[in-house]
Tab-separated table of C-alpha atoms and ligand atoms in Angstrom:
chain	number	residue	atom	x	y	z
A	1	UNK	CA	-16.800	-161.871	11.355
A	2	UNK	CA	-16.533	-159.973	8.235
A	3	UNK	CA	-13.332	-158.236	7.662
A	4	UNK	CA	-13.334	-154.354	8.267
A	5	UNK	CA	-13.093	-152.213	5.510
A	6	UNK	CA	-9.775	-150.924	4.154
A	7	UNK	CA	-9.256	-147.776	3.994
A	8	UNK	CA	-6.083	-145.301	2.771
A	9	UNK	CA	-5.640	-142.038	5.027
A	10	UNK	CA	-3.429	-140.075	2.481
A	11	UNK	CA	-1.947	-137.531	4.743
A	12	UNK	CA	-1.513	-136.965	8.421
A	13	UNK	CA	-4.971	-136.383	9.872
A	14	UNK	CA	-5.425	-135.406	13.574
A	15	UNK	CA	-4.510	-138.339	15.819
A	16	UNK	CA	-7.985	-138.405	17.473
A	17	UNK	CA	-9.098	-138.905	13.478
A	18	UNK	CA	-6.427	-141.635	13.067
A	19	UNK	CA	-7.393	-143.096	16.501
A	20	UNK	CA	-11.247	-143.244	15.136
A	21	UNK	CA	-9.940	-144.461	11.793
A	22	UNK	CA	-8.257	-147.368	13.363
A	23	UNK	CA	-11.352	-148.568	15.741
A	24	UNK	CA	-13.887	-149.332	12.746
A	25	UNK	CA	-11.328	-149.693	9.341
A	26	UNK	CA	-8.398	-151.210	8.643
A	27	UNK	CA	-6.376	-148.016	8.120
A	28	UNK	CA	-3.361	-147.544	5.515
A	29	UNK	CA	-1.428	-144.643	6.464
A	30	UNK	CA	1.921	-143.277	5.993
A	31	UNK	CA	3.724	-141.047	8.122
A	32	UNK	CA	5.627	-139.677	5.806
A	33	UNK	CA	3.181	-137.328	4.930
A	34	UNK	CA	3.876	-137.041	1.165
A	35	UNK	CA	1.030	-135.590	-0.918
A	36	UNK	CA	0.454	-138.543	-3.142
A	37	UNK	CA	1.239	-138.434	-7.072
A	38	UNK	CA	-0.888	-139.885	-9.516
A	39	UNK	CA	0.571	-142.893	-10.039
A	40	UNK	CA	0.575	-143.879	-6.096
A	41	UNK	CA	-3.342	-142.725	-5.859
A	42	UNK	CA	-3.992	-145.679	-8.774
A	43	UNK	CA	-1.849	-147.645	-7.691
A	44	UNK	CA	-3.631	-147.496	-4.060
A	45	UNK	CA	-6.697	-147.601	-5.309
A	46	UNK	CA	-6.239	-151.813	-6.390
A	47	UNK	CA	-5.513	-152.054	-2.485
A	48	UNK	CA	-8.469	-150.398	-1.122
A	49	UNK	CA	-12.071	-149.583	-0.584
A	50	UNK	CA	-12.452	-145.511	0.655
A	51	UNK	CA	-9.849	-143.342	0.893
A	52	UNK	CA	-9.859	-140.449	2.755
A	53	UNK	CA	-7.892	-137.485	0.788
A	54	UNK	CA	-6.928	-133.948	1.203
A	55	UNK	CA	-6.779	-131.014	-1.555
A	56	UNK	CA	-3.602	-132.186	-2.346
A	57	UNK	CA	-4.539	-135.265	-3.958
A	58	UNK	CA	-5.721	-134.481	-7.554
A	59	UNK	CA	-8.316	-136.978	-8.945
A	60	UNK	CA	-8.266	-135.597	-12.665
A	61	UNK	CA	-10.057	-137.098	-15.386
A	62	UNK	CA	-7.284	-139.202	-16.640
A	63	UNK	CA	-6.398	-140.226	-12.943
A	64	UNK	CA	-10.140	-141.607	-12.112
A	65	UNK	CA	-10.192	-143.303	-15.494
A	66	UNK	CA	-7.278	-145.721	-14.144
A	67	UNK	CA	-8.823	-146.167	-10.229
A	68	UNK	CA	-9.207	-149.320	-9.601
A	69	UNK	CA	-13.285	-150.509	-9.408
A	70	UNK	CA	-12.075	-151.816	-5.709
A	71	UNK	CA	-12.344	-147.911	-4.690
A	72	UNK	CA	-16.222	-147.582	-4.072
A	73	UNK	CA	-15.697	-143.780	-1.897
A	74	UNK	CA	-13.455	-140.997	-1.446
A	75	UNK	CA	-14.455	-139.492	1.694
A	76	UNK	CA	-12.682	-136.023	1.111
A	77	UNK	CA	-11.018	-134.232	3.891
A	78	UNK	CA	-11.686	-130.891	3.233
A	79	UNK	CA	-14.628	-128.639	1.827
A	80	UNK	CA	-13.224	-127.919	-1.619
A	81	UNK	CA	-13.777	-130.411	-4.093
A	82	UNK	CA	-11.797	-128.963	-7.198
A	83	UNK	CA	-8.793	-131.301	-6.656
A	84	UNK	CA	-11.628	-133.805	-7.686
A	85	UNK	CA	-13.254	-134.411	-10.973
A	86	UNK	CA	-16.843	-134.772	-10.060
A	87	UNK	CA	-18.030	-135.394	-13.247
A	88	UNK	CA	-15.599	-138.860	-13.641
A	89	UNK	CA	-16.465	-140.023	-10.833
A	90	UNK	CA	-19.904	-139.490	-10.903
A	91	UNK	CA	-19.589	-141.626	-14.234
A	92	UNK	CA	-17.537	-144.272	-12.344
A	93	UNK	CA	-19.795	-145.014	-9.768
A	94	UNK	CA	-17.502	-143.661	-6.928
A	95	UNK	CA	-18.955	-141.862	-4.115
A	96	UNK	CA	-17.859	-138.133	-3.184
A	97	UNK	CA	-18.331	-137.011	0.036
A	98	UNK	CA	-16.682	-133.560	1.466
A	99	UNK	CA	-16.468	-131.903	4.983
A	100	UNK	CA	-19.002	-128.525	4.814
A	101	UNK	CA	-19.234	-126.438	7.999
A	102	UNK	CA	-16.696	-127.737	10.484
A	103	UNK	CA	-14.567	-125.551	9.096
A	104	UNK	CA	-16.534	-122.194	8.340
A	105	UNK	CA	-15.059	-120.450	12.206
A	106	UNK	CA	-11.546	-121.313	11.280
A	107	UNK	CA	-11.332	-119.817	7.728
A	108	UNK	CA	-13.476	-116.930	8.557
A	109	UNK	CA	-11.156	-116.103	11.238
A	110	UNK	CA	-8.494	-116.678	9.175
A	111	UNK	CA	-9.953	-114.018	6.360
A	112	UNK	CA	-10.904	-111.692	9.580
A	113	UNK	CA	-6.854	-111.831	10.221
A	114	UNK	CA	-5.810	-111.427	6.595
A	115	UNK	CA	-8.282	-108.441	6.679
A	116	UNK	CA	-7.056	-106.508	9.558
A	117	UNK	CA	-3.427	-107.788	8.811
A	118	UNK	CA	-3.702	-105.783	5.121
A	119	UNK	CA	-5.357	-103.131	6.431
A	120	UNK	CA	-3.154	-102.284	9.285
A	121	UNK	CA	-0.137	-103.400	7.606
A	122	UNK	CA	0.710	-106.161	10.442
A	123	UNK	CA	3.597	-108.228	7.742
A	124	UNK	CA	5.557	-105.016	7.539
A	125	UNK	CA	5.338	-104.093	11.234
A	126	UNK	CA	6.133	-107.266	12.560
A	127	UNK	CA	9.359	-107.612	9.763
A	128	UNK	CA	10.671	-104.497	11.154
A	129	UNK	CA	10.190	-105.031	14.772
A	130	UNK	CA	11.879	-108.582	13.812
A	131	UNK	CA	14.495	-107.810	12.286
A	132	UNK	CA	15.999	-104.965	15.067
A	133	UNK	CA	15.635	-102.043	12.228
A	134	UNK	CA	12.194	-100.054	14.020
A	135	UNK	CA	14.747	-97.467	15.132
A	136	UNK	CA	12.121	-94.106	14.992
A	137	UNK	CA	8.551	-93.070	15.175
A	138	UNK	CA	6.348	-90.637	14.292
A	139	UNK	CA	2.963	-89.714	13.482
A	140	UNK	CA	3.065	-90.663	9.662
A	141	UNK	CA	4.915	-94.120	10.789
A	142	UNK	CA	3.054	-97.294	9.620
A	143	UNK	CA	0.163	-95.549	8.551
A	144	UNK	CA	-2.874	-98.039	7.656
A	145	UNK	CA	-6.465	-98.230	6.590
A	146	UNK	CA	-8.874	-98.318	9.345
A	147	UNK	CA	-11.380	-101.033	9.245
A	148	UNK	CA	-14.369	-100.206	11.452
A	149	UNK	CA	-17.203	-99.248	9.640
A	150	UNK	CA	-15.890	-99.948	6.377
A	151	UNK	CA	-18.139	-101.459	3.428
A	152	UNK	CA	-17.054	-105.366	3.625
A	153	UNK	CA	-18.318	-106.992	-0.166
A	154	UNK	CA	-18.358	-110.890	0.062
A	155	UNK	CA	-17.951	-113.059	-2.930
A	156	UNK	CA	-20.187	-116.353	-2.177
A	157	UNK	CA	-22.244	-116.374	1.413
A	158	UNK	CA	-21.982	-119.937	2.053
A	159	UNK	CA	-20.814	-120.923	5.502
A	160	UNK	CA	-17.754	-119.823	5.623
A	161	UNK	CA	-19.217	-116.246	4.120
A	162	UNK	CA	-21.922	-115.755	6.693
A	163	UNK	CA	-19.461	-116.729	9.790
A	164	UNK	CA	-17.139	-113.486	7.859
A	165	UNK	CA	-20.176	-111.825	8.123
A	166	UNK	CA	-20.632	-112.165	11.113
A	167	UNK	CA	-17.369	-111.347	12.587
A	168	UNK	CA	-17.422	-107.883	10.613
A	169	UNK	CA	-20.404	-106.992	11.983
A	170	UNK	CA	-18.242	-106.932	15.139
A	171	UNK	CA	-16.084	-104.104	13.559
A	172	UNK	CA	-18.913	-102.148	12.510
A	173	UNK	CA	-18.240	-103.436	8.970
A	174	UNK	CA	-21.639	-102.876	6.125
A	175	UNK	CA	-22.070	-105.687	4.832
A	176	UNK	CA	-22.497	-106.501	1.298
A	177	UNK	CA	-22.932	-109.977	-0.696
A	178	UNK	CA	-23.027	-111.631	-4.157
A	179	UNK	CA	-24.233	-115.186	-3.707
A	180	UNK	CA	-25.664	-117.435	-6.593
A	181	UNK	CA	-28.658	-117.172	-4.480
A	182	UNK	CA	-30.639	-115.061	-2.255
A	183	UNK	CA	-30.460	-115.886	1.163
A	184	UNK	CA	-33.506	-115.673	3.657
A	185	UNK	CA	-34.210	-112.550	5.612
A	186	UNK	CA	-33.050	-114.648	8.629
A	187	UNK	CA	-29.431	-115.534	7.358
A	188	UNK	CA	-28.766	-112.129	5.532
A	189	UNK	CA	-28.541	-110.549	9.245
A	190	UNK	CA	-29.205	-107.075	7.315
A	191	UNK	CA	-26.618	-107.718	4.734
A	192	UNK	CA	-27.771	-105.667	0.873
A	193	UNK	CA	-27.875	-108.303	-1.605
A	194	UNK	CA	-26.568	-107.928	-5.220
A	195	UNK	CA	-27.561	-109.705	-8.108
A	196	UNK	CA	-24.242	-109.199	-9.721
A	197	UNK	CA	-20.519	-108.517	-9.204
A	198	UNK	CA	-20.693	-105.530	-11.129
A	199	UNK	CA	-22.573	-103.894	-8.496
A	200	UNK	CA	-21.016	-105.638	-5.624
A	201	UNK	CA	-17.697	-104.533	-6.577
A	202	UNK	CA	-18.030	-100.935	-6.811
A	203	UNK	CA	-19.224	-101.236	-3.042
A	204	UNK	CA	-16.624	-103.226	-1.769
A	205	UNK	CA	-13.480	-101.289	-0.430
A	206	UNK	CA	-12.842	-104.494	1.210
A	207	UNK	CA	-13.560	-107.720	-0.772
A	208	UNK	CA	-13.552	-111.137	0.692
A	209	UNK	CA	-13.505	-114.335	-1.509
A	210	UNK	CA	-15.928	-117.360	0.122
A	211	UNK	CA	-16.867	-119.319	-3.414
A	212	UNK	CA	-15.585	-122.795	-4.699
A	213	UNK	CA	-13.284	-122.771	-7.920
A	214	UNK	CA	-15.508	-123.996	-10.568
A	215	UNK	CA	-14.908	-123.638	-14.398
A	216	UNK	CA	-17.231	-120.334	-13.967
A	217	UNK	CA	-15.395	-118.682	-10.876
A	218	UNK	CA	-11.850	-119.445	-12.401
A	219	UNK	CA	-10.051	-115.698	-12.699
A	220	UNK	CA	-13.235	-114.347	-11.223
A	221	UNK	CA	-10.774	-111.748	-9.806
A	222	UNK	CA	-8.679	-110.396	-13.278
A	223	UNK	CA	-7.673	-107.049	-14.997
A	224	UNK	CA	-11.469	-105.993	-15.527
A	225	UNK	CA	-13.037	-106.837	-11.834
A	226	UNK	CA	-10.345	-105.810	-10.444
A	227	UNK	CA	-10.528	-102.569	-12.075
A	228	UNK	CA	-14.343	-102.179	-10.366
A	229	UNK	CA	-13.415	-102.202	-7.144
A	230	UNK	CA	-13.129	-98.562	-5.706
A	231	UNK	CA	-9.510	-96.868	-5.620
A	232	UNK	CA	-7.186	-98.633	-2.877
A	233	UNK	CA	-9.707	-101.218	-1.952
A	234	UNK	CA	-8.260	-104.226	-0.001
A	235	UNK	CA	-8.662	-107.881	-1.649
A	236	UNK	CA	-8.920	-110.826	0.787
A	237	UNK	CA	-8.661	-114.378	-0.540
A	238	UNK	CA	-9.003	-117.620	1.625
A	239	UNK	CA	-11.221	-119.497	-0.695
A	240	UNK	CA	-9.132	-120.822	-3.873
A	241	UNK	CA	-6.347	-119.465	-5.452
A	242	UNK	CA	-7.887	-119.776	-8.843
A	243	UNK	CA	-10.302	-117.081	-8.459
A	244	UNK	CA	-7.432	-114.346	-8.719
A	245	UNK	CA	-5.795	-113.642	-11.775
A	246	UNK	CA	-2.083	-113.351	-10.066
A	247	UNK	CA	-0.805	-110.938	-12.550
A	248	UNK	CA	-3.559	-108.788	-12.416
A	249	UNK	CA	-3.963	-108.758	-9.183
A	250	UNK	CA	0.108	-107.231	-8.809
A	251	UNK	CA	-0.879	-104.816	-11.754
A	252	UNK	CA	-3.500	-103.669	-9.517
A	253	UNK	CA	-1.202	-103.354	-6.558
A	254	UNK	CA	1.858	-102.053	-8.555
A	255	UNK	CA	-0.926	-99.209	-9.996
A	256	UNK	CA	-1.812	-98.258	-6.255
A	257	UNK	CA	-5.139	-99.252	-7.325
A	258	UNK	CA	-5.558	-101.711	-4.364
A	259	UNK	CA	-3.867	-100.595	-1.431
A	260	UNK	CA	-2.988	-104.007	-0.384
A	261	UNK	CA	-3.700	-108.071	-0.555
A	262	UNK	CA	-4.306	-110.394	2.232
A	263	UNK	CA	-3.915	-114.280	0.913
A	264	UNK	CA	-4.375	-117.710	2.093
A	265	UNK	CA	-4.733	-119.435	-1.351
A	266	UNK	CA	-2.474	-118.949	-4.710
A	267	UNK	CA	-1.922	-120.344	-8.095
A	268	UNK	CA	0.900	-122.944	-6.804
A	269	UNK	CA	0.640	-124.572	-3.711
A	270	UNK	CA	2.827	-125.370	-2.172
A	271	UNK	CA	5.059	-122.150	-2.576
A	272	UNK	CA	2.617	-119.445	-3.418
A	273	UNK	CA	3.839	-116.601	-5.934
A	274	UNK	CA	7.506	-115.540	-5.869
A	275	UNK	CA	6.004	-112.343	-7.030
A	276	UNK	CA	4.292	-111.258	-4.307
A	277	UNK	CA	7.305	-111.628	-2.125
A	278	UNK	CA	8.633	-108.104	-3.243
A	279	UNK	CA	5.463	-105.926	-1.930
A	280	UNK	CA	4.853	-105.466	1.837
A	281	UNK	CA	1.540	-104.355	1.287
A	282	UNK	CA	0.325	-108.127	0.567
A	283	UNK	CA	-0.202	-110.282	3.523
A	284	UNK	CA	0.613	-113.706	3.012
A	285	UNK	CA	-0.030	-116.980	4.844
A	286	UNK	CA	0.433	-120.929	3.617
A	287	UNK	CA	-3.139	-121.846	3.329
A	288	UNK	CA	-3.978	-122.487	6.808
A	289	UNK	CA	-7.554	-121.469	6.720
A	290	UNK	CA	-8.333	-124.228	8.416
A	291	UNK	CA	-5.656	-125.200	10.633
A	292	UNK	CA	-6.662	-125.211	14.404
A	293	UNK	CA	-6.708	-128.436	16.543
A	294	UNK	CA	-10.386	-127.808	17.126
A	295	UNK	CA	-11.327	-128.228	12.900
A	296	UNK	CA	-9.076	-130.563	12.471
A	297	UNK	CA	-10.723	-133.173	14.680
A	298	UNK	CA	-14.102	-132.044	13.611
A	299	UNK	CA	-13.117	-132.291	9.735
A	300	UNK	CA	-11.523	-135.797	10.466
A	301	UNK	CA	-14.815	-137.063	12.166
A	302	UNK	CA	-16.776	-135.414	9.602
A	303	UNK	CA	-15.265	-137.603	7.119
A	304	UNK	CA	-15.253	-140.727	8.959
A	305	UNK	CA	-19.606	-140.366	9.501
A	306	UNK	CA	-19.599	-139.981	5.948
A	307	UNK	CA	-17.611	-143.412	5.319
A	308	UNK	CA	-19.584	-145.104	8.601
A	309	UNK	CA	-22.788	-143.620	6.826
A	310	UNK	CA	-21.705	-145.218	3.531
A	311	UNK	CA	-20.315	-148.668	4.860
A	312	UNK	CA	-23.670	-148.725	6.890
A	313	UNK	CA	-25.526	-148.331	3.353
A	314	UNK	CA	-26.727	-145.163	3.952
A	315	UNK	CA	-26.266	-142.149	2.243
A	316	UNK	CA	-23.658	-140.165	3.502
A	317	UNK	CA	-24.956	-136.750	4.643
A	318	UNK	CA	-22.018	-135.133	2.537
A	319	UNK	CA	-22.447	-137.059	-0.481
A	320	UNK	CA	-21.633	-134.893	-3.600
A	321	UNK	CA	-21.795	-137.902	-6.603
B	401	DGY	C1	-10.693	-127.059	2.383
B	401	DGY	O1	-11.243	-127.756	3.236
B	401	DGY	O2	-11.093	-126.966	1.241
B	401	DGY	C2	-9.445	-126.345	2.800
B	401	DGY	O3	-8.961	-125.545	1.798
B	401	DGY	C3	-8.376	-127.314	3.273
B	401	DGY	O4	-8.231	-128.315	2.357
């Protein structure tokens, strides 16, 4: 019987995913739960045939050029593929495969959260409630931006932008879209298309992030767009951190131009911005746009049909390169 392929699980999938894992491939897996550093990822790489990796794996240029050839696939276990250099790998023959749509309920309700949370100012209520010092109220206590039948601009109407869509139709929210392309009648669900961010943004008092970092959405979000949106519009990013210029983005919030932030994604992960810490009108959470038991499983057994597909020599139905 031929020997099952090997296979390196780099951080600590669901354990129905691990349990799948272990039935077809011989699975290499630490507990630990370490994101791994360049040197272990090459070093791996001599040892086996697909890996399955998260975001925080980086596959750089310099990093493919030293993967073993052993490493035919790197079945990717999330939708984002910027940890990954597509371009390399494409050049050394490795297959890329990500997880699309599993995930587009999760994150969207994740952005829906970060939305109201900004809007209504949830970080500072629940700190005070917390910590024992909500000693009065009154009328002009915790006052907030109301949400219903706001204007609702989204960056990028992929999946994950069309689910957000969806669930701000269920506050009354007008929708509004910038996409690379137009979609159909059907999918826009009465959503006004615009060919540009210039005139998204001037639309959007509440602007919600759903593209991939890419070399041309890198500070999509700086000193200038920023400046478009209308006065104390709310910014919502669960997508990348890369698409926001940090700095201008507290400029903007220091100016009272936005009225507040809601964030998934920063600049440095793990840790996020020390910056931030210091204003209560930006609502932060640890990139967990994804992070339900449901998704999990589903982005775990995405991954594993893509390396079944691929070890059955067919093409994986995520294939990137
Ligand atoms: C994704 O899938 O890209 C999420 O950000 C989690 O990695």
């Amino acid at each position: 019987m031929p020997s099952k392929p090997v296979v390196w699980i780099t951080r600590a999938l669901s354990a129905n995913t691990l349990e799948r894992a272990r039935t077809h491939y011989e699975v290499i897996f630490d507990p630990a739960d370490e994101p791994a550093t360049a040197d272990t990822i090459i070093a791996r790489s001599a040892e086996v045939d697909a890996m399955i990796p998260c975001h925080s794996e980086v596959f750089s240029a310099d990093v493919v050029a030293r993967l073993s050839p052993r490493l035919r696939i790197i079945a990717n276990h999330s939708v984002g593929v910027d940890h990954c250099d597509l371009q390399a790998l494409k050049a050394r023959g490795i297959v890329v495969t990500n997880t699309p749509d599993v995930l587009s309920d999760a994150t969207a309700e994740i952005a829906m959260l970060l939305l109201l949370g900004a809007a209504r100012r949830a970080s500072e209520g629940d700190a005070l409630v917390r910590s024992g010092q909500w000693t009065s109220w009154s009328p002009s206590f915790m006052v907030g931006r109301q949400v219903t039948g706001k204007r609702l601009g989204i960056i990028g109407m992929g999946k994950v932008g069309q689910v957000m869509a969806r669930r701000a139709r269920g506050f009354d929210m007008e929708v509004h879209y910038h996409n690379r392309h137009r979609l159909s009648t059907h999918d826009e669900q009465g959503a006004t298309y615009h060919a540009s961010i210039e005139s998204l943004l001037p639309r959007s008092e509440f602007l919600s992030l759903h593209c991939p970092a890419t070399a041309q959405t890198t500070g999509l979000m700086n000193s200038r767009t920023l400046a478009q949106l209308p006065d104390r519009a709310i910014l919502i990013n669960t997508a990348r951190g890369a698409l926001v210029d940090e700095q201008a983005l507290l400029d903007a919030i220091d100016s009272g131009h936005l009225a507040a932030a809601g964030l998934d994604c920063f600049t440095t992960e793990p840790g996020g911005n020390p910056a931030f810490a210091a204003h209560r009108n930006i609502f932060m959470l640890p990139h967990i746009g994804s992070a339900t038991f449901e998704t999990r499983d589903a982005m775990g057994f995405r991954a594993l049909d893509n390396l079944d597909a691929f070890f059955a020599g067919k093409v994986p139905g995520d294939q990137l390169v």
